[in-house]
Amino acid sequence: MAEYGISTGQRVAVIWDRSSPVEALKSLVDKLQELAGDESHVSVENIDQLLQSAHKESSFDVVLSGLVPGSTTLHNTEILAEIARILRPGGQVLLKEPVETTSVHESKVKTAAKLCSTLTLSGLVEVKELQKESLTPEEVQSVQEHLGYQSDSLVSIQVTGKKPNFEVGSSTQLKLSFPRKSALSEKPAVDPNAAKLWTLSASDMNDDGMDLIDSDELLDPEDLKKPDPSSLRTASCGEGAKRKACKNCTCGLAEELEQEKAKEQRRSQPKSACGNCYLGDAFRCASCPYLGMPAFKPGEKILLSEKNLHDA
């Protein structure tokens, strides 16, 4: 039993399933009780009832699962997470499980790498494979009877892992050293030579030996010419049988088309024959298209509806 790493006084949990032979389970528990030194230090739990058990967090120093000779226990993610929960910080888990030597699609039996990965994702550290051996004839029969699974590439492996030396959700205060406020308020020293390079005085500006660049000399005659509006238009703007500005037009074609549309509307408006249309109905002719409309200022833009034009 030395390979289990159990010492006197430690609390041990033994997890079994329906594939575990009763006599082999009883023999294993007796040996563990003798090793732990007290019957109350060894708890036996069925894997199907583990999630409903009343075990508190950090209850056991060692958890043994699937180690009953002749058993073929499979451990899912929920079972491994529960094992990690009931383990004390620094506690050890040792389990045995049949695995596939080759990856099989949608197989209920994991590979050795998948089993170690699942243990790590359950919160355990220092996960490693201890030994790998072929299934005994009793274990092959157990796999077929209790798991309903048959394969020629199955082997049995033992894997161990530890719970970190802290509880899940635990917190501690970090000891951080911050600089003194006086040190933060102090301005860094400036190198006088560096400051002199970036400082211009009045004498420097009047120095005949200093070449100053005239900003006007940076512009070429071509830069001063006003660009032709047509050159600012995109290749597709205004093309086609019907002139139409492109979306988000920035070349001025949209404004130009709006002005042409406004001019066309003004030309379509009827002209006054007497010049008194703006004064109101009392001064308007019998055939005036503005009859019934309020007076307006001279030159004010008045749009007539199709109905008014038709009546006129």
CSV table of C-alpha atoms in Angstrom, one decimal:
chain,number,residue,atom,x,y,z
A,1,MET,CA,0.0,0.0,0.0
A,2,ALA,CA,3.0,2.3,0.0
A,3,GLU,CA,2.3,3.4,-3.5
A,4,TYR,CA,-0.9,5.1,-2.4
A,5,GLY,CA,1.1,7.6,-0.3
A,6,ILE,CA,-1.1,7.2,2.8
A,7,SER,CA,0.2,7.9,6.3
A,8,THR,CA,-1.3,7.5,9.7
A,9,GLY,CA,-3.9,10.0,10.7
A,10,GLN,CA,-4.9,11.0,7.1
A,11,ARG,CA,-8.5,10.9,6.0
A,12,VAL,CA,-9.1,8.8,2.9
A,13,ALA,CA,-12.0,8.5,0.5
A,14,VAL,CA,-12.5,5.3,-1.5
A,15,ILE,CA,-14.8,5.7,-4.6
A,16,TRP,CA,-16.3,2.6,-6.2
A,17,ASP,CA,-18.9,1.7,-8.8
A,18,ARG,CA,-21.1,-1.2,-9.7
A,19,SER,CA,-18.2,-2.9,-11.5
A,20,SER,CA,-16.3,-3.2,-8.3
A,21,PRO,CA,-16.2,-6.8,-6.8
A,22,VAL,CA,-17.6,-6.7,-3.2
A,23,GLU,CA,-14.9,-8.9,-1.7
A,24,ALA,CA,-12.1,-6.9,-3.4
A,25,LEU,CA,-13.7,-3.6,-2.1
A,26,LYS,CA,-13.9,-4.9,1.4
A,27,SER,CA,-10.3,-6.1,1.3
A,28,LEU,CA,-9.1,-2.8,0.1
A,29,VAL,CA,-11.0,-0.8,2.8
A,30,ASP,CA,-9.6,-3.1,5.5
A,31,LYS,CA,-6.0,-2.5,4.4
A,32,LEU,CA,-6.6,1.3,4.2
A,33,GLN,CA,-8.1,1.4,7.7
A,34,GLU,CA,-5.1,-0.4,9.0
A,35,LEU,CA,-2.8,2.0,7.3
A,36,ALA,CA,-4.7,5.1,8.3
A,37,GLY,CA,-4.8,3.9,12.0
A,38,ASP,CA,-8.5,4.5,12.5
A,39,GLU,CA,-11.7,3.2,10.9
A,40,SER,CA,-13.3,6.6,11.0
A,41,HIS,CA,-10.6,8.0,8.8
A,42,VAL,CA,-11.7,5.9,5.7
A,43,SER,CA,-14.9,6.8,3.9
A,44,VAL,CA,-16.4,4.6,1.2
A,45,GLU,CA,-18.6,6.3,-1.5
A,46,ASN,CA,-20.4,5.0,-4.5
A,47,ILE,CA,-19.5,7.1,-7.6
A,48,ASP,CA,-23.2,7.5,-8.6
A,49,GLN,CA,-24.0,9.0,-5.2
A,50,LEU,CA,-20.9,11.2,-4.9
A,51,LEU,CA,-22.5,14.4,-6.2
A,52,GLN,CA,-25.3,14.0,-3.7
A,53,SER,CA,-23.1,13.3,-0.7
A,54,ALA,CA,-22.8,15.7,2.2
A,55,HIS,CA,-19.0,15.9,2.2
A,56,LYS,CA,-17.8,19.4,3.0
A,57,GLU,CA,-15.0,21.1,1.1
A,58,SER,CA,-11.5,20.0,1.9
A,59,SER,CA,-12.6,16.9,3.8
A,60,PHE,CA,-10.0,14.4,2.7
A,61,ASP,CA,-6.2,14.1,2.4
A,62,VAL,CA,-6.3,11.3,-0.2
A,63,VAL,CA,-9.0,10.2,-2.7
A,64,LEU,CA,-8.7,6.8,-4.3
A,65,SER,CA,-11.0,6.0,-7.2
A,66,GLY,CA,-11.3,3.0,-9.5
A,67,LEU,CA,-8.5,1.2,-7.6
A,68,VAL,CA,-10.7,-1.8,-6.5
A,69,PRO,CA,-9.2,-4.8,-8.2
A,70,GLY,CA,-11.4,-5.9,-11.2
A,71,SER,CA,-13.3,-2.6,-11.5
A,72,THR,CA,-13.5,-0.5,-14.6
A,73,THR,CA,-14.5,3.0,-13.4
A,74,LEU,CA,-15.0,5.9,-15.8
A,75,HIS,CA,-14.7,9.5,-14.5
A,76,ASN,CA,-16.6,12.3,-16.1
A,77,THR,CA,-15.9,16.0,-15.6
A,78,GLU,CA,-18.5,16.4,-12.8
A,79,ILE,CA,-17.0,13.6,-10.8
A,80,LEU,CA,-13.5,14.9,-11.1
A,81,ALA,CA,-14.6,18.4,-10.1
A,82,GLU,CA,-16.3,17.0,-7.0
A,83,ILE,CA,-13.2,15.0,-6.1
A,84,ALA,CA,-11.2,18.3,-6.4
A,85,ARG,CA,-13.7,20.0,-4.1
A,86,ILE,CA,-13.6,17.5,-1.3
A,87,LEU,CA,-9.8,17.3,-1.4
A,88,ARG,CA,-7.8,19.4,1.1
A,89,PRO,CA,-5.3,21.9,-0.3
A,90,GLY,CA,-2.2,19.9,-1.1
A,91,GLY,CA,-4.2,16.6,-1.0
A,92,GLN,CA,-3.6,13.8,-3.5
A,93,VAL,CA,-5.9,11.9,-5.8
A,94,LEU,CA,-5.1,8.5,-7.4
A,95,LEU,CA,-7.4,7.0,-9.9
A,96,LYS,CA,-7.4,4.1,-12.3
A,97,GLU,CA,-9.4,4.0,-15.5
A,98,PRO,CA,-9.5,2.0,-18.8
A,99,VAL,CA,-8.4,4.2,-21.8
A,100,GLU,CA,-8.1,3.9,-25.5
A,101,THR,CA,-4.6,3.8,-27.0
A,102,THR,CA,-6.0,5.4,-30.2
A,103,SER,CA,-8.4,8.2,-30.5
A,104,VAL,CA,-11.9,6.9,-31.4
A,105,HIS,CA,-14.6,9.4,-32.5
A,106,GLU,CA,-17.5,9.8,-30.1
A,107,SER,CA,-16.2,7.1,-27.8
A,108,LYS,CA,-17.3,7.0,-24.1
A,109,VAL,CA,-13.8,5.8,-23.2
A,110,LYS,CA,-11.2,8.6,-23.1
A,111,THR,CA,-7.5,8.5,-24.2
A,112,ALA,CA,-4.8,8.9,-21.6
A,113,ALA,CA,-4.0,12.4,-22.8
A,114,LYS,CA,-7.7,13.3,-22.6
A,115,LEU,CA,-8.0,11.9,-19.1
A,116,CYS,CA,-5.0,13.9,-17.9
A,117,SER,CA,-6.3,17.1,-19.6
A,118,THR,CA,-9.7,16.6,-17.8
A,119,LEU,CA,-8.0,16.3,-14.5
A,120,THR,CA,-6.2,19.5,-15.1
A,121,LEU,CA,-9.3,21.3,-16.1
A,122,SER,CA,-11.0,20.1,-12.9
A,123,GLY,CA,-8.5,22.2,-10.8
A,124,LEU,CA,-5.8,19.7,-10.1
A,125,VAL,CA,-2.0,20.2,-10.6
A,126,GLU,CA,1.0,18.0,-11.1
A,127,VAL,CA,-1.1,15.6,-13.1
A,128,LYS,CA,1.0,12.7,-14.4
A,129,GLU,CA,0.6,9.1,-15.5
A,130,LEU,CA,2.1,6.5,-13.2
A,131,GLN,CA,1.7,3.2,-15.0
A,132,LYS,CA,0.0,1.6,-17.9
A,133,GLU,CA,-0.9,-2.1,-18.2
A,134,SER,CA,-3.1,-4.4,-20.2
A,135,LEU,CA,-6.6,-5.2,-19.0
A,136,THR,CA,-7.0,-8.5,-17.1
A,137,PRO,CA,-9.6,-11.0,-18.4
A,138,GLU,CA,-11.8,-9.9,-15.5
A,139,GLU,CA,-11.5,-6.3,-16.4
A,140,VAL,CA,-12.2,-7.0,-20.1
A,141,GLN,CA,-15.4,-8.8,-19.1
A,142,SER,CA,-16.3,-5.9,-16.7
A,143,VAL,CA,-16.0,-3.4,-19.6
A,144,GLN,CA,-18.3,-5.4,-21.8
A,145,GLU,CA,-20.9,-6.0,-19.0
A,146,HIS,CA,-21.0,-2.7,-17.2
A,147,LEU,CA,-19.9,-0.2,-19.9
A,148,GLY,CA,-21.3,-2.0,-23.0
A,149,TYR,CA,-18.1,-1.3,-24.7
A,150,GLN,CA,-15.7,-3.6,-26.7
A,151,SER,CA,-12.4,-2.7,-28.1
A,152,ASP,CA,-9.0,-4.5,-28.6
A,153,SER,CA,-7.0,-1.3,-28.0
A,154,LEU,CA,-8.0,-0.7,-24.3
A,155,VAL,CA,-5.4,-0.5,-21.6
A,156,SER,CA,-5.6,0.4,-17.9
A,157,ILE,CA,-3.7,3.4,-16.5
A,158,GLN,CA,-3.1,4.9,-13.1
A,159,VAL,CA,-3.0,8.7,-12.9
A,160,THR,CA,-2.2,11.0,-9.9
A,161,GLY,CA,-2.7,14.7,-9.3
A,162,LYS,CA,-2.7,17.2,-6.4
A,163,LYS,CA,-4.9,20.0,-5.3
A,164,PRO,CA,-3.2,23.4,-5.2
A,165,ASN,CA,-2.1,24.7,-1.7
A,166,PHE,CA,-5.1,27.1,-1.6
A,167,GLU,CA,-8.9,26.7,-1.6
A,168,VAL,CA,-11.0,27.6,-4.6
A,169,GLY,CA,-12.2,31.2,-4.2
A,170,SER,CA,-9.7,32.1,-1.5
A,171,SER,CA,-8.1,35.5,-1.5
A,172,THR,CA,-5.1,37.2,0.1
A,173,GLN,CA,-3.8,40.7,0.4
A,174,LEU,CA,-1.0,41.6,-1.9
A,175,LYS,CA,1.9,43.5,-0.3
A,176,LEU,CA,2.7,46.3,-2.8
A,177,SER,CA,5.2,49.1,-2.3
A,178,PHE,CA,4.2,52.5,-3.7
A,179,PRO,CA,6.5,55.5,-4.0
A,180,ARG,CA,6.0,58.4,-1.5
A,181,LYS,CA,3.7,61.2,-2.5
A,182,SER,CA,6.6,63.7,-2.1
A,183,ALA,CA,8.6,61.7,-4.6
A,184,LEU,CA,5.7,61.8,-7.1
A,185,SER,CA,5.3,65.6,-6.7
A,186,GLU,CA,9.0,66.3,-7.4
A,187,LYS,CA,9.7,67.3,-11.0
A,188,PRO,CA,12.5,65.4,-12.7
A,189,ALA,CA,15.7,67.4,-13.2
A,190,VAL,CA,16.2,69.0,-16.6
A,191,ASP,CA,19.5,68.9,-18.3
A,192,PRO,CA,20.5,72.6,-19.0
A,193,ASN,CA,22.2,71.7,-22.3
A,194,ALA,CA,19.1,69.9,-23.5
A,195,ALA,CA,16.9,72.9,-22.5
A,196,LYS,CA,19.2,75.3,-24.3
A,197,LEU,CA,18.8,73.4,-27.6
A,198,TRP,CA,15.0,73.9,-27.5
A,199,THR,CA,15.0,77.6,-26.4
A,200,LEU,CA,15.1,80.6,-28.8
A,201,SER,CA,15.8,84.1,-27.5
A,202,ALA,CA,15.3,87.5,-29.1
A,203,SER,CA,19.0,87.7,-29.9
A,204,ASP,CA,18.8,84.4,-31.7
A,205,MET,CA,16.0,85.7,-33.9
A,206,ASN,CA,18.0,88.8,-34.8
A,207,ASP,CA,21.1,86.8,-35.5
A,208,ASP,CA,22.1,87.2,-39.2
A,209,GLY,CA,23.8,83.9,-39.2
A,210,MET,CA,20.5,82.0,-38.5
A,211,ASP,CA,18.7,80.9,-41.7
A,212,LEU,CA,14.9,81.2,-41.3
A,213,ILE,CA,12.7,79.6,-43.9
A,214,ASP,CA,10.0,81.8,-45.6
A,215,SER,CA,6.8,79.8,-45.6
A,216,ASP,CA,5.7,81.4,-48.9
A,217,GLU,CA,8.7,79.9,-50.6
A,218,LEU,CA,7.5,76.5,-49.8
A,219,LEU,CA,4.5,77.0,-52.2
A,220,ASP,CA,4.9,76.5,-56.0
A,221,PRO,CA,3.0,78.7,-58.5
A,222,GLU,CA,0.8,75.7,-59.2
A,223,ASP,CA,-0.2,75.5,-55.6
A,224,LEU,CA,-1.7,79.0,-55.7
A,225,LYS,CA,-4.0,78.3,-58.7
A,226,LYS,CA,-7.6,77.6,-58.0
A,227,PRO,CA,-8.4,74.0,-59.2
A,228,ASP,CA,-10.9,73.4,-61.9
A,229,PRO,CA,-14.2,72.0,-60.3
A,230,SER,CA,-14.4,69.4,-63.0
A,231,SER,CA,-11.0,68.0,-62.0
A,232,LEU,CA,-12.3,67.4,-58.5
A,233,ARG,CA,-15.1,65.1,-59.6
A,234,THR,CA,-14.8,61.4,-59.4
A,235,ALA,CA,-14.8,59.3,-62.5
A,236,SER,CA,-18.3,58.1,-62.0
A,237,CYS,CA,-19.9,61.3,-60.7
A,238,GLY,CA,-22.4,62.8,-63.2
A,239,GLU,CA,-22.0,60.0,-65.8
A,240,GLY,CA,-24.8,58.5,-67.7
A,241,ALA,CA,-27.7,59.8,-69.8
A,242,LYS,CA,-29.2,61.5,-66.7
A,243,ARG,CA,-26.8,63.6,-64.6
A,244,LYS,CA,-26.9,62.3,-61.1
A,245,ALA,CA,-24.5,63.0,-58.2
A,246,CYS,CA,-23.0,60.0,-56.5
A,247,LYS,CA,-23.7,59.3,-52.8
A,248,ASN,CA,-21.9,61.6,-50.4
A,249,CYS,CA,-20.9,63.9,-53.3
A,250,THR,CA,-18.0,66.3,-52.4
A,251,CYS,CA,-17.1,67.7,-55.8
A,252,GLY,CA,-20.0,70.2,-56.0
A,253,LEU,CA,-22.2,68.4,-58.5
A,254,ALA,CA,-24.9,67.8,-56.0
A,255,GLU,CA,-25.2,71.6,-55.2
A,256,GLU,CA,-25.1,72.4,-58.9
A,257,LEU,CA,-28.0,70.1,-59.6
A,258,GLU,CA,-30.0,71.6,-56.7
A,259,GLN,CA,-29.5,75.1,-58.1
A,260,GLU,CA,-30.6,73.9,-61.6
A,261,LYS,CA,-33.7,72.3,-60.0
A,262,ALA,CA,-34.6,75.5,-58.1
A,263,LYS,CA,-34.2,77.6,-61.3
A,264,GLU,CA,-36.5,75.2,-63.2
A,265,GLN,CA,-39.2,75.5,-60.5
A,266,ARG,CA,-39.0,79.3,-60.6
A,267,ARG,CA,-39.4,79.3,-64.4
A,268,SER,CA,-42.4,77.0,-64.1
A,269,GLN,CA,-44.2,79.5,-61.8
A,270,PRO,CA,-46.8,81.7,-63.5
A,271,LYS,CA,-45.9,85.4,-63.9
A,272,SER,CA,-48.1,88.2,-62.7
A,273,ALA,CA,-49.8,90.2,-65.5
A,274,CYS,CA,-50.9,93.1,-63.2
A,275,GLY,CA,-48.1,93.2,-60.7
A,276,ASN,CA,-50.6,93.3,-57.7
A,277,CYS,CA,-50.7,89.6,-56.9
A,278,TYR,CA,-48.7,90.0,-53.7
A,279,LEU,CA,-51.1,92.6,-52.2
A,280,GLY,CA,-53.9,90.1,-51.6
A,281,ASP,CA,-57.3,89.1,-53.1
A,282,ALA,CA,-58.7,92.7,-53.1
A,283,PHE,CA,-56.1,93.7,-55.7
A,284,ARG,CA,-55.9,90.5,-57.7
A,285,CYS,CA,-57.5,89.8,-61.1
A,286,ALA,CA,-60.4,87.3,-61.5
A,287,SER,CA,-58.1,84.8,-63.2
A,288,CYS,CA,-55.2,85.3,-60.8
A,289,PRO,CA,-53.7,81.9,-59.7
A,290,TYR,CA,-53.0,83.3,-56.2
A,291,LEU,CA,-56.7,83.8,-55.4
A,292,GLY,CA,-57.5,82.6,-51.9
A,293,MET,CA,-53.8,82.8,-50.8
A,294,PRO,CA,-52.7,85.3,-48.2
A,295,ALA,CA,-50.6,88.4,-49.2
A,296,PHE,CA,-46.9,88.0,-49.5
A,297,LYS,CA,-43.8,90.1,-49.9
A,298,PRO,CA,-42.7,91.1,-53.4
A,299,GLY,CA,-40.1,88.6,-54.7
A,300,GLU,CA,-41.0,86.0,-52.1
A,301,LYS,CA,-41.0,82.5,-53.4
A,302,ILE,CA,-44.5,81.1,-53.6
A,303,LEU,CA,-45.1,77.6,-54.8
A,304,LEU,CA,-48.5,76.8,-56.3
A,305,SER,CA,-50.0,73.3,-56.1
A,306,GLU,CA,-51.1,71.5,-59.2
A,307,LYS,CA,-54.7,72.1,-58.1
A,308,ASN,CA,-54.3,75.9,-58.1
A,309,LEU,CA,-52.6,75.9,-61.5
A,310,HIS,CA,-55.4,73.7,-62.9
A,311,ASP,CA,-58.1,76.0,-61.5
A,312,ALA,CA,-56.4,79.0,-62.9
